[in-house]
PDB file of C-alpha atoms in Angstrom:
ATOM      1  CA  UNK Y1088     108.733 -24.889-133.628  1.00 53.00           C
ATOM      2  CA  UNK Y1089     105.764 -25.643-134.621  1.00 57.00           C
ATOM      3  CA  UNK Y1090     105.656 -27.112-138.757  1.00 56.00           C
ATOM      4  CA  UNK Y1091     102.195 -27.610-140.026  1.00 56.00           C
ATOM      5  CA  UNK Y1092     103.128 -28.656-143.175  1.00 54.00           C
ATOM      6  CA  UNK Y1093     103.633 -32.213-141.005  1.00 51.00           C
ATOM      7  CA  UNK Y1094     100.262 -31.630-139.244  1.00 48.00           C
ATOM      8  CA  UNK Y1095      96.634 -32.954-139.744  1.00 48.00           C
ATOM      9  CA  UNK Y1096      95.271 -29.764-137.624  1.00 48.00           C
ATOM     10  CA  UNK Y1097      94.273 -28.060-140.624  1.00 49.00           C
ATOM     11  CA  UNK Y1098      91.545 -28.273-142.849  1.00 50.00           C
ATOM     12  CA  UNK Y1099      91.964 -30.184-146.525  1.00 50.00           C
ATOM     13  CA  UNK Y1100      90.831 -27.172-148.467  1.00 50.00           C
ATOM     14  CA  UNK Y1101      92.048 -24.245-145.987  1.00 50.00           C
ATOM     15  CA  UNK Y1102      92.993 -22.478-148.914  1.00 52.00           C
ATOM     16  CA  UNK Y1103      91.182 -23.862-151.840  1.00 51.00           C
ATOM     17  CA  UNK Y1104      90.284 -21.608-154.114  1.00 52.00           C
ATOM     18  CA  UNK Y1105      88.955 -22.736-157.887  1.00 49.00           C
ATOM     19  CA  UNK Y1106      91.970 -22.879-159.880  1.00 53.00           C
ATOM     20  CA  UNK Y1107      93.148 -25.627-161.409  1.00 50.00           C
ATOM     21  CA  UNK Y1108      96.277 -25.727-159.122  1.00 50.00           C
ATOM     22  CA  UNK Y1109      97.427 -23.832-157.327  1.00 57.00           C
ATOM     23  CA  UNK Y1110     100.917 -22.677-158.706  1.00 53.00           C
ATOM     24  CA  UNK Y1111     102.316 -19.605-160.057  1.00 61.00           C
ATOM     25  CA  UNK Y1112     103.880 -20.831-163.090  1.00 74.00           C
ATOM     26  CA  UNK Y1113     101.155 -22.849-165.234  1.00 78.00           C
ATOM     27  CA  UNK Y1114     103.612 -22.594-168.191  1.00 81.00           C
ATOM     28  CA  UNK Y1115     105.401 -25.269-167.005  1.00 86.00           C
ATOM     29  CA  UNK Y1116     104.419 -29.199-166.979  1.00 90.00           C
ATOM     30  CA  UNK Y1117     102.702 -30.690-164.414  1.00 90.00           C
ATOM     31  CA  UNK Y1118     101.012 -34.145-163.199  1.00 91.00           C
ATOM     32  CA  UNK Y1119      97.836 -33.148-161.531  1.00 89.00           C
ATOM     33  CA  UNK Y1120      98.154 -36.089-159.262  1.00 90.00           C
ATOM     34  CA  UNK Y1121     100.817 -37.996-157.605  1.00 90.00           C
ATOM     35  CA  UNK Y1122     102.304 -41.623-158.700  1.00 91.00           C
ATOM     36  CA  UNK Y1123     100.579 -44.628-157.790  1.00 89.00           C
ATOM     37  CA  UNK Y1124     101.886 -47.205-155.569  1.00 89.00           C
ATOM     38  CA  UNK Y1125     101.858 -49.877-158.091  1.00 89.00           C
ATOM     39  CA  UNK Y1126     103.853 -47.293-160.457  1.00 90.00           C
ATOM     40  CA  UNK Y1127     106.393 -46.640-157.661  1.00 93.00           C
ATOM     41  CA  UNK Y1128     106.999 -50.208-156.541  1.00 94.00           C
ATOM     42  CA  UNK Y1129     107.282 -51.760-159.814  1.00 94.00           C
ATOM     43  CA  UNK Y1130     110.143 -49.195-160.398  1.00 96.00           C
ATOM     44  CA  UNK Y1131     111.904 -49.847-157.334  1.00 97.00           C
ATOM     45  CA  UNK Y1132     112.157 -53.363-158.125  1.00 97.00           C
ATOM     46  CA  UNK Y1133     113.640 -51.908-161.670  1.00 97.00           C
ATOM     47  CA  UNK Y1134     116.209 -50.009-160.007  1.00 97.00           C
ATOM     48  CA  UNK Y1135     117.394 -52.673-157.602  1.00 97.00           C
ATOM     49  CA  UNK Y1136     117.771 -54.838-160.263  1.00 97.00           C
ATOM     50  CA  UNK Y1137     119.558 -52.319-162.693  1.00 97.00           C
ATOM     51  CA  UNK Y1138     121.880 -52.148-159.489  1.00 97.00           C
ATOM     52  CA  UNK Y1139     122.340 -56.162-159.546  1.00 97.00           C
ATOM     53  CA  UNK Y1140     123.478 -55.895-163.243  1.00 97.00           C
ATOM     54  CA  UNK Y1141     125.569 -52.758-163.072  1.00 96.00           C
ATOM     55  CA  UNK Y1142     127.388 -54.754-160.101  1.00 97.00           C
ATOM     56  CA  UNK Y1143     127.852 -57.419-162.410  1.00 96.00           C
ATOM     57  CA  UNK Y1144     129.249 -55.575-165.414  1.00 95.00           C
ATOM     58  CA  UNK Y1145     131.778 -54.094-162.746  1.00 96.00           C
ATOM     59  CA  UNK Y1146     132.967 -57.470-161.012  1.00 96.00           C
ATOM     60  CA  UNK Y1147     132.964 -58.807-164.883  1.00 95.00           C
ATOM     61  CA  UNK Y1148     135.281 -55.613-165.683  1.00 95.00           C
ATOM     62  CA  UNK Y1149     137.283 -56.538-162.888  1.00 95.00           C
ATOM     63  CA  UNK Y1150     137.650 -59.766-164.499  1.00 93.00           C
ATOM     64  CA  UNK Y1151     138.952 -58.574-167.728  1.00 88.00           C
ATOM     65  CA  UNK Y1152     136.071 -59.554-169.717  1.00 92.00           C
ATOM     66  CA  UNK Y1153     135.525 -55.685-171.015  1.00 94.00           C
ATOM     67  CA  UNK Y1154     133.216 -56.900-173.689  1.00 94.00           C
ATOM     68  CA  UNK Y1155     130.443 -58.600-171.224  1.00 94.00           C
ATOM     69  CA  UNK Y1156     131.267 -55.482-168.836  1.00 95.00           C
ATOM     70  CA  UNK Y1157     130.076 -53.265-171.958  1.00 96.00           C
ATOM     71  CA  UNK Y1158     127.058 -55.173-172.472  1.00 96.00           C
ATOM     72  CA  UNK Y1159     125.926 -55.829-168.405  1.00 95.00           C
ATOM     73  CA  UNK Y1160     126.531 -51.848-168.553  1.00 96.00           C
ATOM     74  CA  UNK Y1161     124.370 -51.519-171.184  1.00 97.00           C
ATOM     75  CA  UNK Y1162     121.629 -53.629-169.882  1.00 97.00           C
ATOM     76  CA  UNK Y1163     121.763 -52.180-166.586  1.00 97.00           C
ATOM     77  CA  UNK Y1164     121.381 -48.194-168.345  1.00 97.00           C
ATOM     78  CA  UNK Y1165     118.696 -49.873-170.458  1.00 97.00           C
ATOM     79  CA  UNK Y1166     116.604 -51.013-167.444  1.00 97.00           C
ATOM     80  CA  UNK Y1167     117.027 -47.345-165.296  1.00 97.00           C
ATOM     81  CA  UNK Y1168     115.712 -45.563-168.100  1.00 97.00           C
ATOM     82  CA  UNK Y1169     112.895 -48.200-168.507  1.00 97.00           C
ATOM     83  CA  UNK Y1170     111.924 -47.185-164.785  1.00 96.00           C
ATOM     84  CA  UNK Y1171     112.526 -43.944-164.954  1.00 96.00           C
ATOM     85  CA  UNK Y1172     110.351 -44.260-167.924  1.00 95.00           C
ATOM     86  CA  UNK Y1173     107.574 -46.075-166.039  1.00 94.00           C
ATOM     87  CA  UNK Y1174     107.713 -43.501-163.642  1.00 94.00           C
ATOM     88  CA  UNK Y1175     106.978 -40.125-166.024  1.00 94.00           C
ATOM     89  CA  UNK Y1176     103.554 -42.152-167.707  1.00 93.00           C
ATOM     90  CA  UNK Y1177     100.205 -40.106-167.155  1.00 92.00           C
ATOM     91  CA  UNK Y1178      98.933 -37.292-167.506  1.00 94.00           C
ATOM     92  CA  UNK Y1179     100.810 -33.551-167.461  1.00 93.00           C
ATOM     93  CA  UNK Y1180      98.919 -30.435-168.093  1.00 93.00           C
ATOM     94  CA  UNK Y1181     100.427 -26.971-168.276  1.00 91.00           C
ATOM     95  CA  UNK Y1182      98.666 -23.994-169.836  1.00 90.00           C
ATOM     96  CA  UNK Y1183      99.707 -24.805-173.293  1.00 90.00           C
ATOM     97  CA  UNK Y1184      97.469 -28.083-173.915  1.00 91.00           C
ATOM     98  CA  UNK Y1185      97.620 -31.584-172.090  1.00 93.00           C
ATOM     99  CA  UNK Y1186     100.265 -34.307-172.201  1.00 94.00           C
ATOM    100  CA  UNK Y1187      99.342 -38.256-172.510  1.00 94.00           C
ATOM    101  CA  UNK Y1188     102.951 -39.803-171.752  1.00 94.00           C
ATOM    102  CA  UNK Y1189     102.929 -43.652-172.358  1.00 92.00           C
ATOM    103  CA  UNK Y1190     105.793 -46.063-171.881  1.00 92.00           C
ATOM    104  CA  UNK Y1191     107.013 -45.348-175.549  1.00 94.00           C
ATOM    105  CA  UNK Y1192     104.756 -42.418-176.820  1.00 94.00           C
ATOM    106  CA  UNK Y1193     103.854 -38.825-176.101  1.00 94.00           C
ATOM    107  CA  UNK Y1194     100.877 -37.004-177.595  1.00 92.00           C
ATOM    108  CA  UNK Y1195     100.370 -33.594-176.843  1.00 93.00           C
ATOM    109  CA  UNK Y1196      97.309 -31.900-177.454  1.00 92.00           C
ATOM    110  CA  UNK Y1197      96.396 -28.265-177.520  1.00 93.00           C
ATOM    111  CA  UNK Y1198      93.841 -26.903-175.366  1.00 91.00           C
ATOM    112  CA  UNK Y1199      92.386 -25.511-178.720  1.00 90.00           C
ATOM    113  CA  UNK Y1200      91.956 -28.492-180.231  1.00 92.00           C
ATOM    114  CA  UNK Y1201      90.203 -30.681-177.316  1.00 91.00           C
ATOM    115  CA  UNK Y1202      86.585 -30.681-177.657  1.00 89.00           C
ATOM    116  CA  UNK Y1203      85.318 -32.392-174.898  1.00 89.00           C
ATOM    117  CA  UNK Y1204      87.134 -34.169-171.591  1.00 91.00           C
ATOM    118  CA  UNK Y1205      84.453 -36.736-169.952  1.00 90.00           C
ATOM    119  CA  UNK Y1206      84.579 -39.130-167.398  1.00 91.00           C
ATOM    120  CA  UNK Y1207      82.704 -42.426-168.706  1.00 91.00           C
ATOM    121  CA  UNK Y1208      81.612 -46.108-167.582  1.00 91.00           C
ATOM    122  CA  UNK Y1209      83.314 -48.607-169.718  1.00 90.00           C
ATOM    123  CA  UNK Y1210      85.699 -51.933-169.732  1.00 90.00           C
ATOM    124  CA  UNK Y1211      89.197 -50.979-169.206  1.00 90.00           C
ATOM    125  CA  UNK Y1212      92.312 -52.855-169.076  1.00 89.00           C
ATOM    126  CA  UNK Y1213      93.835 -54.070-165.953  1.00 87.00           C
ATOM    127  CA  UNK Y1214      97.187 -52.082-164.738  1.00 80.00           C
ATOM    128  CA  UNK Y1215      97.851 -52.112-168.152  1.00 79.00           C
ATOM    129  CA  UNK Y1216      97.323 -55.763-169.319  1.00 81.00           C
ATOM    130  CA  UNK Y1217      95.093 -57.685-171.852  1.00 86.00           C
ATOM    131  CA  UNK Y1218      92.144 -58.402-168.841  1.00 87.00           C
ATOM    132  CA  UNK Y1219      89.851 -55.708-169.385  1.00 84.00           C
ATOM    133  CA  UNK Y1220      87.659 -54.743-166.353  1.00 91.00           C
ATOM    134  CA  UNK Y1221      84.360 -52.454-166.096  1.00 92.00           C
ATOM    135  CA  UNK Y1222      85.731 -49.345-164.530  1.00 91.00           C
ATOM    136  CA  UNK Y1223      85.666 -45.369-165.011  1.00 92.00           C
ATOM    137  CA  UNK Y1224      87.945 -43.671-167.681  1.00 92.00           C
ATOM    138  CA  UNK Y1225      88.565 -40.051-168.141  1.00 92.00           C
ATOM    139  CA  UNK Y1226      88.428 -39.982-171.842  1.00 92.00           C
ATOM    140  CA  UNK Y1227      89.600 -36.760-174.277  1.00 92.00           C
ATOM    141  CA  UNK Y1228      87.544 -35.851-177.133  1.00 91.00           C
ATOM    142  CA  UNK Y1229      89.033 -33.808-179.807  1.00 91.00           C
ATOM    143  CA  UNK Y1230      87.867 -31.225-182.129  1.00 89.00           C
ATOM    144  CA  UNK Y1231      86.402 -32.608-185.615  1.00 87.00           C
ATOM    145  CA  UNK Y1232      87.350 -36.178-184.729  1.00 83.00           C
ATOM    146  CA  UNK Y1233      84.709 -38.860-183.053  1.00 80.00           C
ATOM    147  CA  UNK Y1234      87.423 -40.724-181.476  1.00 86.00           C
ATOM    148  CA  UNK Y1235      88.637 -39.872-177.878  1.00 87.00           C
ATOM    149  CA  UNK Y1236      91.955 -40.667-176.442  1.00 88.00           C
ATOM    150  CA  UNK Y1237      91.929 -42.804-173.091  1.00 89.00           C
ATOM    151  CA  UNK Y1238      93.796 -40.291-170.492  1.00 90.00           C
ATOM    152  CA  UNK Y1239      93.535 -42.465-167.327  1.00 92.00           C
ATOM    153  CA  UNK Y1240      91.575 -45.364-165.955  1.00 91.00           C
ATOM    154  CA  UNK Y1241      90.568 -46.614-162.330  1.00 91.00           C
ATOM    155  CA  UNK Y1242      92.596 -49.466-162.727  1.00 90.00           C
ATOM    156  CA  UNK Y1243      96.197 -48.177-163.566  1.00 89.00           C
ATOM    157  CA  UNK Y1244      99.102 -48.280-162.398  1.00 88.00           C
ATOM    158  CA  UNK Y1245      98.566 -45.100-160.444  1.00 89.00           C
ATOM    159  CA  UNK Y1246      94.585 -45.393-159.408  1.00 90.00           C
ATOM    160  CA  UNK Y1247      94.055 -49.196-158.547  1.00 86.00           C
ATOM    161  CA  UNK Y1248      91.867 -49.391-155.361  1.00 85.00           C
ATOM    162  CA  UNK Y1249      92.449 -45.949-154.515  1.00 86.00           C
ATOM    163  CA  UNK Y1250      89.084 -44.400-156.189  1.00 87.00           C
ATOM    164  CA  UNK Y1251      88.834 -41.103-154.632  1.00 91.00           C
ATOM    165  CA  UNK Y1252      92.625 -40.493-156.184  1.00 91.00           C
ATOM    166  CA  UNK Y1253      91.513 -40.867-159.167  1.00 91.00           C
ATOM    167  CA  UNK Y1254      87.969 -38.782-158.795  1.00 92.00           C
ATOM    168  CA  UNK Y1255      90.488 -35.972-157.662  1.00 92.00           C
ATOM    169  CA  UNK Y1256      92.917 -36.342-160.710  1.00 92.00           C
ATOM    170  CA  UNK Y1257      89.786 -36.709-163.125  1.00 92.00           C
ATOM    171  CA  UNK Y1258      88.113 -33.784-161.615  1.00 92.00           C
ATOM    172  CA  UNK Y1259      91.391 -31.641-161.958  1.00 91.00           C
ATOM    173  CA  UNK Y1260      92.407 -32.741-165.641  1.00 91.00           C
ATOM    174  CA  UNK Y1261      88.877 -31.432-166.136  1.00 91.00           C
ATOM    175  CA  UNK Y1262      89.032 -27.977-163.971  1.00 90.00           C
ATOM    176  CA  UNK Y1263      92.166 -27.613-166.164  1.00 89.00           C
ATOM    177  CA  UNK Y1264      90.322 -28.411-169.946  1.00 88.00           C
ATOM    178  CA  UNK Y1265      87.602 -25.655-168.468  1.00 88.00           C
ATOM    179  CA  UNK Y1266      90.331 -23.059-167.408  1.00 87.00           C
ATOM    180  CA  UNK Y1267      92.109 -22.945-170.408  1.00 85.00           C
ATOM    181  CA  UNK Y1268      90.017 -24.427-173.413  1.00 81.00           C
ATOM    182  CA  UNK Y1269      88.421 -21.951-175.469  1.00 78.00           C
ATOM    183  CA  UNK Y1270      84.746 -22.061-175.632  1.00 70.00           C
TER     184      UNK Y1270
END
C-alpha cells in the first residue's frame, strides 16, 4: 500500500499553485507556518512540570492537607495554560484580517486597514529577551499610522537558525496581505 504522504518521491511544489494556502475554508484561523522547536520544547518542559505539581497537590490531598492540594492544583492549571499559551503565539491569518497573538495580548487587524506588510533589516530581540540581535523582521504597516507592528523575527521562538522557515512564513503572511488587502 503504497502512502506518499510518508514519501520524499514527490516534488515540494507538485501542486503549488499561487494561493495563499491551500485550504478550502480561509474563513477560519490559521498559522501560516508550523511551531518552532524552541516553542515546542520549552512547553514540554511546562507540561512535565505542571505534571510534577499536579502529582503533588494529589499526594498532598491524600495527606489531608486540602488547602495546599487547592493551591498545588492551582499552580499546576496555572502553568498548562501558560504552555498552552506559549504554544498559540504568532501569527494567524484567515480571510478576515491577520492575528498577532503574544503571550498576554491579541491584536487583530483587518485586511482593510493594513497598509503595507515588509520584510526589513533591523536589531531584534533574542527568542524574546532583552539582547537584541541584527536580524530580518516581517513588520505590518497600517493605514494612516507611521508605526508598524513587529509580526515575526528570525530569532524567535519559532525561526531561530532555521532561516528558510521563516523566508517561507514571511513570504506567505505576505501572499496572504496581497490576496485579500484591498488596493
Amino acid at each position: 500500500m503504497p502512502l506518499p504522504f510518508l514519501t520524499a518521491d514527490r516534488t515540494f511544489d507538485a501542486n503549488a499553485d499561487d494561493v495563499a494556502l491551500p485550504f478550502d475554508d480561509h474563513d477560519l484561523w490559521r498559522r501560516p507556518y508550523r511551531p518552532g522547536p524552541w516553542r515546542v520544547g520549552v512547553a514540554a518542559v511546562l507540561l512535565l512540570l505542571a505534571s510534577f505539581v499536579l502529582i503533588a497537590g494529589m499526594i498532598t490531598a491524600f495527606a489531608g492537607a486540602l488547602g495546599g492540594a487547592a493551591v498545588c492544583m492551582a499552580l499546576g492549571g496555572g502553568v498548562i495554560a501558560a504552555a498552552l499559551r506559549l504554544l498559540r503565539m504568532g501569527v494567524w491569518v484567515s480571510r478576515h484580517g491577520l492575528r498577532r497573538v503574544a503571550f498576554v495580548l491579541t491584536t487583530t487587524v483587518e485586511w482593510a486597514r493594513i497598509a503595507e506588510i515588509r520584510t526589513a533589516q533591523q536589531p531584534v530581540r533574542w527568542l524574546g529577551l532583552p539582547r537584541t540581535v541584527q536580524g530580518q523582521a516581517l513588520l505590518l504597516v497600517r493605514k494612516g499610522s507611521s508605526d508598524s507592528l513587529l509580526l515575526l523575527t528570525d530569532h524567535n521562538a519559532d525561526f531561530l537558525s532555521r532561516v528558510e522557515a521563516f523566508d517561507r512564513a514571511a513570504d506567505t503572511v505576505e501572499v496572504w496581505g496581497s490576496e485579500y488587502r484591498p488596493e
